Each structure stands twice: as C-alpha cells, then as structure tokens.
Amino acid sequence: MNHSAHSEVHLVHRIGWLRAAVLGANDGLVSTASIVVGVAAAGSGRPEILIAGLAGLVAGAMSMAAGEYVSVSSQADTEAADTIRERQELQTAPEAELDELTQIYVERGLEPALARQVAVQLTEKDALGAHLRDELGIVDTAAAQPMQAALVSAVTFAAGAVVPLIAAALAGYARIGLVVALTTLVALAVLGALGAVVGGAGLIRGAARVMFWGALAMAVTAGVGMVFGVSLG
C-alpha cells in the first residue's frame, strides 16, 4: 500500500470565519425578510416596506458586528489571561507543570513512563505551547480574532439582507410578502447547504434546519403584522 499518496484535509481551521459568515448571512436573510413580510402583512405601502427593510439591514449589520466583536474579544481576553498565567506557572513551578502534563497524557492512555518521556520532550521543545494546547485547549487554528469575526458578520449580514430587499423591490405589490418568503426560503436552503459543504456536514440537514427557523420567523412576524395592521388600520 502506498502511504505517500495519503492526504488529510481537516476543516477545523475554518471554524472561526465559517461560524461568523453563516450566522451573519442567515440572520440577515431571516431578520430582514421577517421585517419585510411583517410590514407588508400590516398593509403598508412599498416605500414603507423597503425603508423598514433597509433600516433593519443597517441596524442588524452594526448589531452583528458589535456583538461578535465583544463576544470574541472576551474570548481573546480569556485566552490571553490564561497564557500569562500559564507562562508564570512554568517559570515558578516547572516540575509541578511537568507532572501535570505527564498526568494529562496518562489520562489519555499512555503508560506513565512514556507519558513522562513525551511530556519532557514537548516541554523541551515548547513548554508553553504544549500546556496551552493539551491542558487548556488553546490552539492557533481556533484562536479568537475579534475584528475578523466582526467584519465577516457585518458583511455577510448585509449580503443576506439584500436578498429579501431586492425581492420586495421587484415583486408586484400584492404579492410582496409571498415572493419575499419564497425567495428567502430558497436562499436559506442554498446558504444551509453551502455551510454544510464547507463545514463537512450533511446537505439536507444543513438546509432543512435553517429553512425551518426562517419559515417560523416569517410566519410569526406575518401574524403580528396582520393583527396590528387590522387593529391600527
């Protein structure tokens, strides 16, 4: 058997930007489409529908960016604090840290003697990196990047939100809600399938779960729009 041709393609390095991109586009589609469908169901005119949708796009993109930045910044702060603490412990108690690393490898299935040998060799090469990776689970491929997450979330939210706005602008006034809903469901199916492909998951499952929640959100807001449209009309 020829092992030289063997290659592995892992997807973990995509987790950070993929999560932000999928969440951003999905939220942009669902929230903006829901706003448009709800306002249309209330009997508003096309200008009011488009203005409401545009306002939702801008507000949502900024909210997504701020939320992702704060969230991922908190994660980055935690990782930085843990790194400083671990570096200090390695300086003040290197033997205790070596014992700790050894025990980690023993618990993962290595014989004590081999675990000690592995711990010693990894410590000699990169003690801090070994502890961050094996003790705390901090790795470079999954390191928090606040600005990247914020920008990706804002851009993808706006890209998703544009779809129902274009559908609303092009559809006949009497069918704005229906056209926007159907267009959004198709876009959600594509988005869910794309996210599944990039993330290595199943196509049908990825598409179905985003379509379900998108349809539910639009149905609820359409109901709210009809109720308030009648009561305030």
PDB file of N, CA, C and O in Angstrom, residues 92-122:
ATOM      1  N   THR A  92       7.705  29.578  37.685  1.00  0.00           N
ATOM      2  CA  THR A  92       7.802  29.437  39.141  1.00  0.00           C
ATOM      3  C   THR A  92       7.728  27.985  39.613  1.00  0.00           C
ATOM      4  O   THR A  92       8.250  27.656  40.687  1.00  0.00           O
ATOM      5  N   ALA A  93       7.069  27.121  38.860  1.00  0.00           N
ATOM      6  CA  ALA A  93       6.915  25.722  39.287  1.00  0.00           C
ATOM      7  C   ALA A  93       7.032  24.785  38.092  1.00  0.00           C
ATOM      8  O   ALA A  93       6.073  24.084  37.733  1.00  0.00           O
ATOM      9  N   PRO A  94       8.206  24.740  37.449  1.00  0.00           N
ATOM     10  CA  PRO A  94       8.356  23.917  36.249  1.00  0.00           C
ATOM     11  C   PRO A  94       8.149  22.422  36.488  1.00  0.00           C
ATOM     12  O   PRO A  94       7.576  21.726  35.638  1.00  0.00           O
ATOM     13  N   GLU A  95       8.583  21.910  37.636  1.00  0.00           N
ATOM     14  CA  GLU A  95       8.422  20.484  37.916  1.00  0.00           C
ATOM     15  C   GLU A  95       6.950  20.119  38.106  1.00  0.00           C
ATOM     16  O   GLU A  95       6.490  19.079  37.634  1.00  0.00           O
ATOM     17  N   ALA A  96       6.242  20.962  38.815  1.00  0.00           N
ATOM     18  CA  ALA A  96       4.815  20.704  39.012  1.00  0.00           C
ATOM     19  C   ALA A  96       4.066  20.739  37.673  1.00  0.00           C
ATOM     20  O   ALA A  96       3.162  19.932  37.436  1.00  0.00           O
ATOM     21  N   GLU A  97       4.468  21.653  36.810  1.00  0.00           N
ATOM     22  CA  GLU A  97       3.835  21.741  35.487  1.00  0.00           C
ATOM     23  C   GLU A  97       4.173  20.522  34.640  1.00  0.00           C
ATOM     24  O   GLU A  97       3.342  20.034  33.875  1.00  0.00           O
ATOM     25  N   LEU A  98       5.394  20.020  34.769  1.00  0.00           N
ATOM     26  CA  LEU A  98       5.791  18.815  34.044  1.00  0.00           C
ATOM     27  C   LEU A  98       4.983  17.617  34.537  1.00  0.00           C
ATOM     28  O   LEU A  98       4.529  16.787  33.730  1.00  0.00           O
ATOM     29  N   ASP A  99       4.791  17.524  35.846  1.00  0.00           N
ATOM     30  CA  ASP A  99       3.969  16.447  36.402  1.00  0.00           C
ATOM     31  C   ASP A  99       2.524  16.556  35.900  1.00  0.00           C
ATOM     32  O   ASP A  99       1.874  15.545  35.603  1.00  0.00           O
ATOM     33  N   GLU A 100       2.049  17.769  35.830  1.00  0.00           N
ATOM     34  CA  GLU A 100       0.682  17.990  35.363  1.00  0.00           C
ATOM     35  C   GLU A 100       0.517  17.547  33.912  1.00  0.00           C
ATOM     36  O   GLU A 100      -0.470  16.893  33.557  1.00  0.00           O
ATOM     37  N   LEU A 101       1.490  17.891  33.077  1.00  0.00           N
ATOM     38  CA  LEU A 101       1.441  17.491  31.672  1.00  0.00           C
ATOM     39  C   LEU A 101       1.553  15.979  31.542  1.00  0.00           C
ATOM     40  O   LEU A 101       0.858  15.365  30.713  1.00  0.00           O
ATOM     41  N   THR A 102       2.397  15.383  32.351  1.00  0.00           N
ATOM     42  CA  THR A 102       2.532  13.929  32.337  1.00  0.00           C
ATOM     43  C   THR A 102       1.210  13.254  32.671  1.00  0.00           C
ATOM     44  O   THR A 102       0.798  12.296  32.003  1.00  0.00           O
ATOM     45  N   GLN A 103       0.536  13.748  33.700  1.00  0.00           N
ATOM     46  CA  GLN A 103      -0.739  13.171  34.117  1.00  0.00           C
ATOM     47  C   GLN A 103      -1.798  13.291  33.029  1.00  0.00           C
ATOM     48  O   GLN A 103      -2.635  12.398  32.851  1.00  0.00           O
ATOM     49  N   ILE A 104      -1.744  14.385  32.294  1.00  0.00           N
ATOM     50  CA  ILE A 104      -2.696  14.565  31.183  1.00  0.00           C
ATOM     51  C   ILE A 104      -2.533  13.461  30.162  1.00  0.00           C
ATOM     52  O   ILE A 104      -3.520  12.873  29.682  1.00  0.00           O
ATOM     53  N   TYR A 105      -1.277  13.137  29.832  1.00  0.00           N
ATOM     54  CA  TYR A 105      -1.026  12.096  28.832  1.00  0.00           C
ATOM     55  C   TYR A 105      -1.341  10.708  29.373  1.00  0.00           C
ATOM     56  O   TYR A 105      -1.770   9.834  28.621  1.00  0.00           O
ATOM     57  N   VAL A 106      -1.156  10.518  30.677  1.00  0.00           N
ATOM     58  CA  VAL A 106      -1.535   9.240  31.291  1.00  0.00           C
ATOM     59  C   VAL A 106      -3.041   9.055  31.193  1.00  0.00           C
ATOM     60  O   VAL A 106      -3.538   7.976  30.842  1.00  0.00           O
ATOM     61  N   GLU A 107      -3.795  10.093  31.463  1.00  0.00           N
ATOM     62  CA  GLU A 107      -5.255  10.021  31.404  1.00  0.00           C
ATOM     63  C   GLU A 107      -5.753   9.810  29.978  1.00  0.00           C
ATOM     64  O   GLU A 107      -6.871   9.327  29.781  1.00  0.00           O
ATOM     65  N   ARG A 108      -4.913  10.159  29.004  1.00  0.00           N
ATOM     66  CA  ARG A 108      -5.298   9.946  27.603  1.00  0.00           C
ATOM     67  C   ARG A 108      -4.907   8.566  27.090  1.00  0.00           C
ATOM     68  O   ARG A 108      -5.181   8.242  25.933  1.00  0.00           O
ATOM     69  N   GLY A 109      -4.260   7.773  27.952  1.00  0.00           N
ATOM     70  CA  GLY A 109      -3.999   6.389  27.573  1.00  0.00           C
ATOM     71  C   GLY A 109      -2.555   5.961  27.482  1.00  0.00           C
ATOM     72  O   GLY A 109      -2.279   4.789  27.199  1.00  0.00           O
ATOM     73  N   LEU A 110      -1.595   6.868  27.705  1.00  0.00           N
ATOM     74  CA  LEU A 110      -0.189   6.494  27.629  1.00  0.00           C
ATOM     75  C   LEU A 110       0.272   5.858  28.935  1.00  0.00           C
ATOM     76  O   LEU A 110      -0.229   6.184  30.013  1.00  0.00           O
ATOM     77  N   GLU A 111       1.238   4.942  28.807  1.00  0.00           N
ATOM     78  CA  GLU A 111       1.861   4.395  30.003  1.00  0.00           C
ATOM     79  C   GLU A 111       2.610   5.512  30.725  1.00  0.00           C
ATOM     80  O   GLU A 111       3.131   6.428  30.081  1.00  0.00           O
ATOM     81  N   PRO A 112       2.666   5.458  32.066  1.00  0.00           N
ATOM     82  CA  PRO A 112       3.316   6.537  32.823  1.00  0.00           C
ATOM     83  C   PRO A 112       4.723   6.880  32.350  1.00  0.00           C
ATOM     84  O   PRO A 112       5.058   8.064  32.235  1.00  0.00           O
ATOM     85  N   ALA A 113       5.545   5.859  32.061  1.00  0.00           N
ATOM     86  CA  ALA A 113       6.917   6.123  31.620  1.00  0.00           C
ATOM     87  C   ALA A 113       6.932   6.835  30.276  1.00  0.00           C
ATOM     88  O   ALA A 113       7.698   7.784  30.065  1.00  0.00           O
ATOM     89  N   LEU A 114       6.077   6.380  29.358  1.00  0.00           N
ATOM     90  CA  LEU A 114       6.009   7.003  28.034  1.00  0.00           C
ATOM     91  C   LEU A 114       5.415   8.402  28.139  1.00  0.00           C
ATOM     92  O   LEU A 114       5.867   9.338  27.455  1.00  0.00           O
ATOM     93  N   ALA A 115       4.410   8.544  28.994  1.00  0.00           N
ATOM     94  CA  ALA A 115       3.795   9.855  29.183  1.00  0.00           C
ATOM     95  C   ALA A 115       4.829  10.857  29.691  1.00  0.00           C
ATOM     96  O   ALA A 115       4.858  12.006  29.247  1.00  0.00           O
ATOM     97  N   ARG A 116       5.671  10.408  30.610  1.00  0.00           N
ATOM     98  CA  ARG A 116       6.715  11.281  31.133  1.00  0.00           C
ATOM     99  C   ARG A 116       7.694  11.669  30.042  1.00  0.00           C
ATOM    100  O   ARG A 116       8.118  12.830  29.932  1.00  0.00           O
ATOM    101  N   GLN A 117       8.058  10.691  29.210  1.00  0.00           N
ATOM    102  CA  GLN A 117       9.009  10.962  28.131  1.00  0.00           C
ATOM    103  C   GLN A 117       8.436  11.970  27.136  1.00  0.00           C
ATOM    104  O   GLN A 117       9.126  12.904  26.705  1.00  0.00           O
ATOM    105  N   VAL A 118       7.166  11.793  26.809  1.00  0.00           N
ATOM    106  CA  VAL A 118       6.509  12.715  25.878  1.00  0.00           C
ATOM    107  C   VAL A 118       6.442  14.108  26.484  1.00  0.00           C
ATOM    108  O   VAL A 118       6.729  15.116  25.819  1.00  0.00           O
ATOM    109  N   ALA A 119       6.072  14.184  27.757  1.00  0.00           N
ATOM    110  CA  ALA A 119       5.970  15.475  28.423  1.00  0.00           C
ATOM    111  C   ALA A 119       7.308  16.196  28.464  1.00  0.00           C
ATOM    112  O   ALA A 119       7.393  17.403  28.229  1.00  0.00           O
ATOM    113  N   VAL A 120       8.376  15.449  28.745  1.00  0.00           N
ATOM    114  CA  VAL A 120       9.711  16.043  28.803  1.00  0.00           C
ATOM    115  C   VAL A 120      10.124  16.577  27.435  1.00  0.00           C
ATOM    116  O   VAL A 120      10.616  17.706  27.308  1.00  0.00           O
ATOM    117  N   GLN A 121       9.899  15.783  26.392  1.00  0.00           N
ATOM    118  CA  GLN A 121      10.322  16.200  25.050  1.00  0.00           C
ATOM    119  C   GLN A 121       9.518  17.404  24.558  1.00  0.00           C
ATOM    120  O   GLN A 121      10.076  18.327  23.951  1.00  0.00           O
ATOM    121  N   LEU A 122       8.214  17.398  24.818  1.00  0.00           N
ATOM    122  CA  LEU A 122       7.401  18.532  24.388  1.00  0.00           C
ATOM    123  C   LEU A 122       7.748  19.786  25.187  1.00  0.00           C
ATOM    124  O   LEU A 122       7.718  20.893  24.657  1.00  0.00           O
TER     125      LEU A 122
END
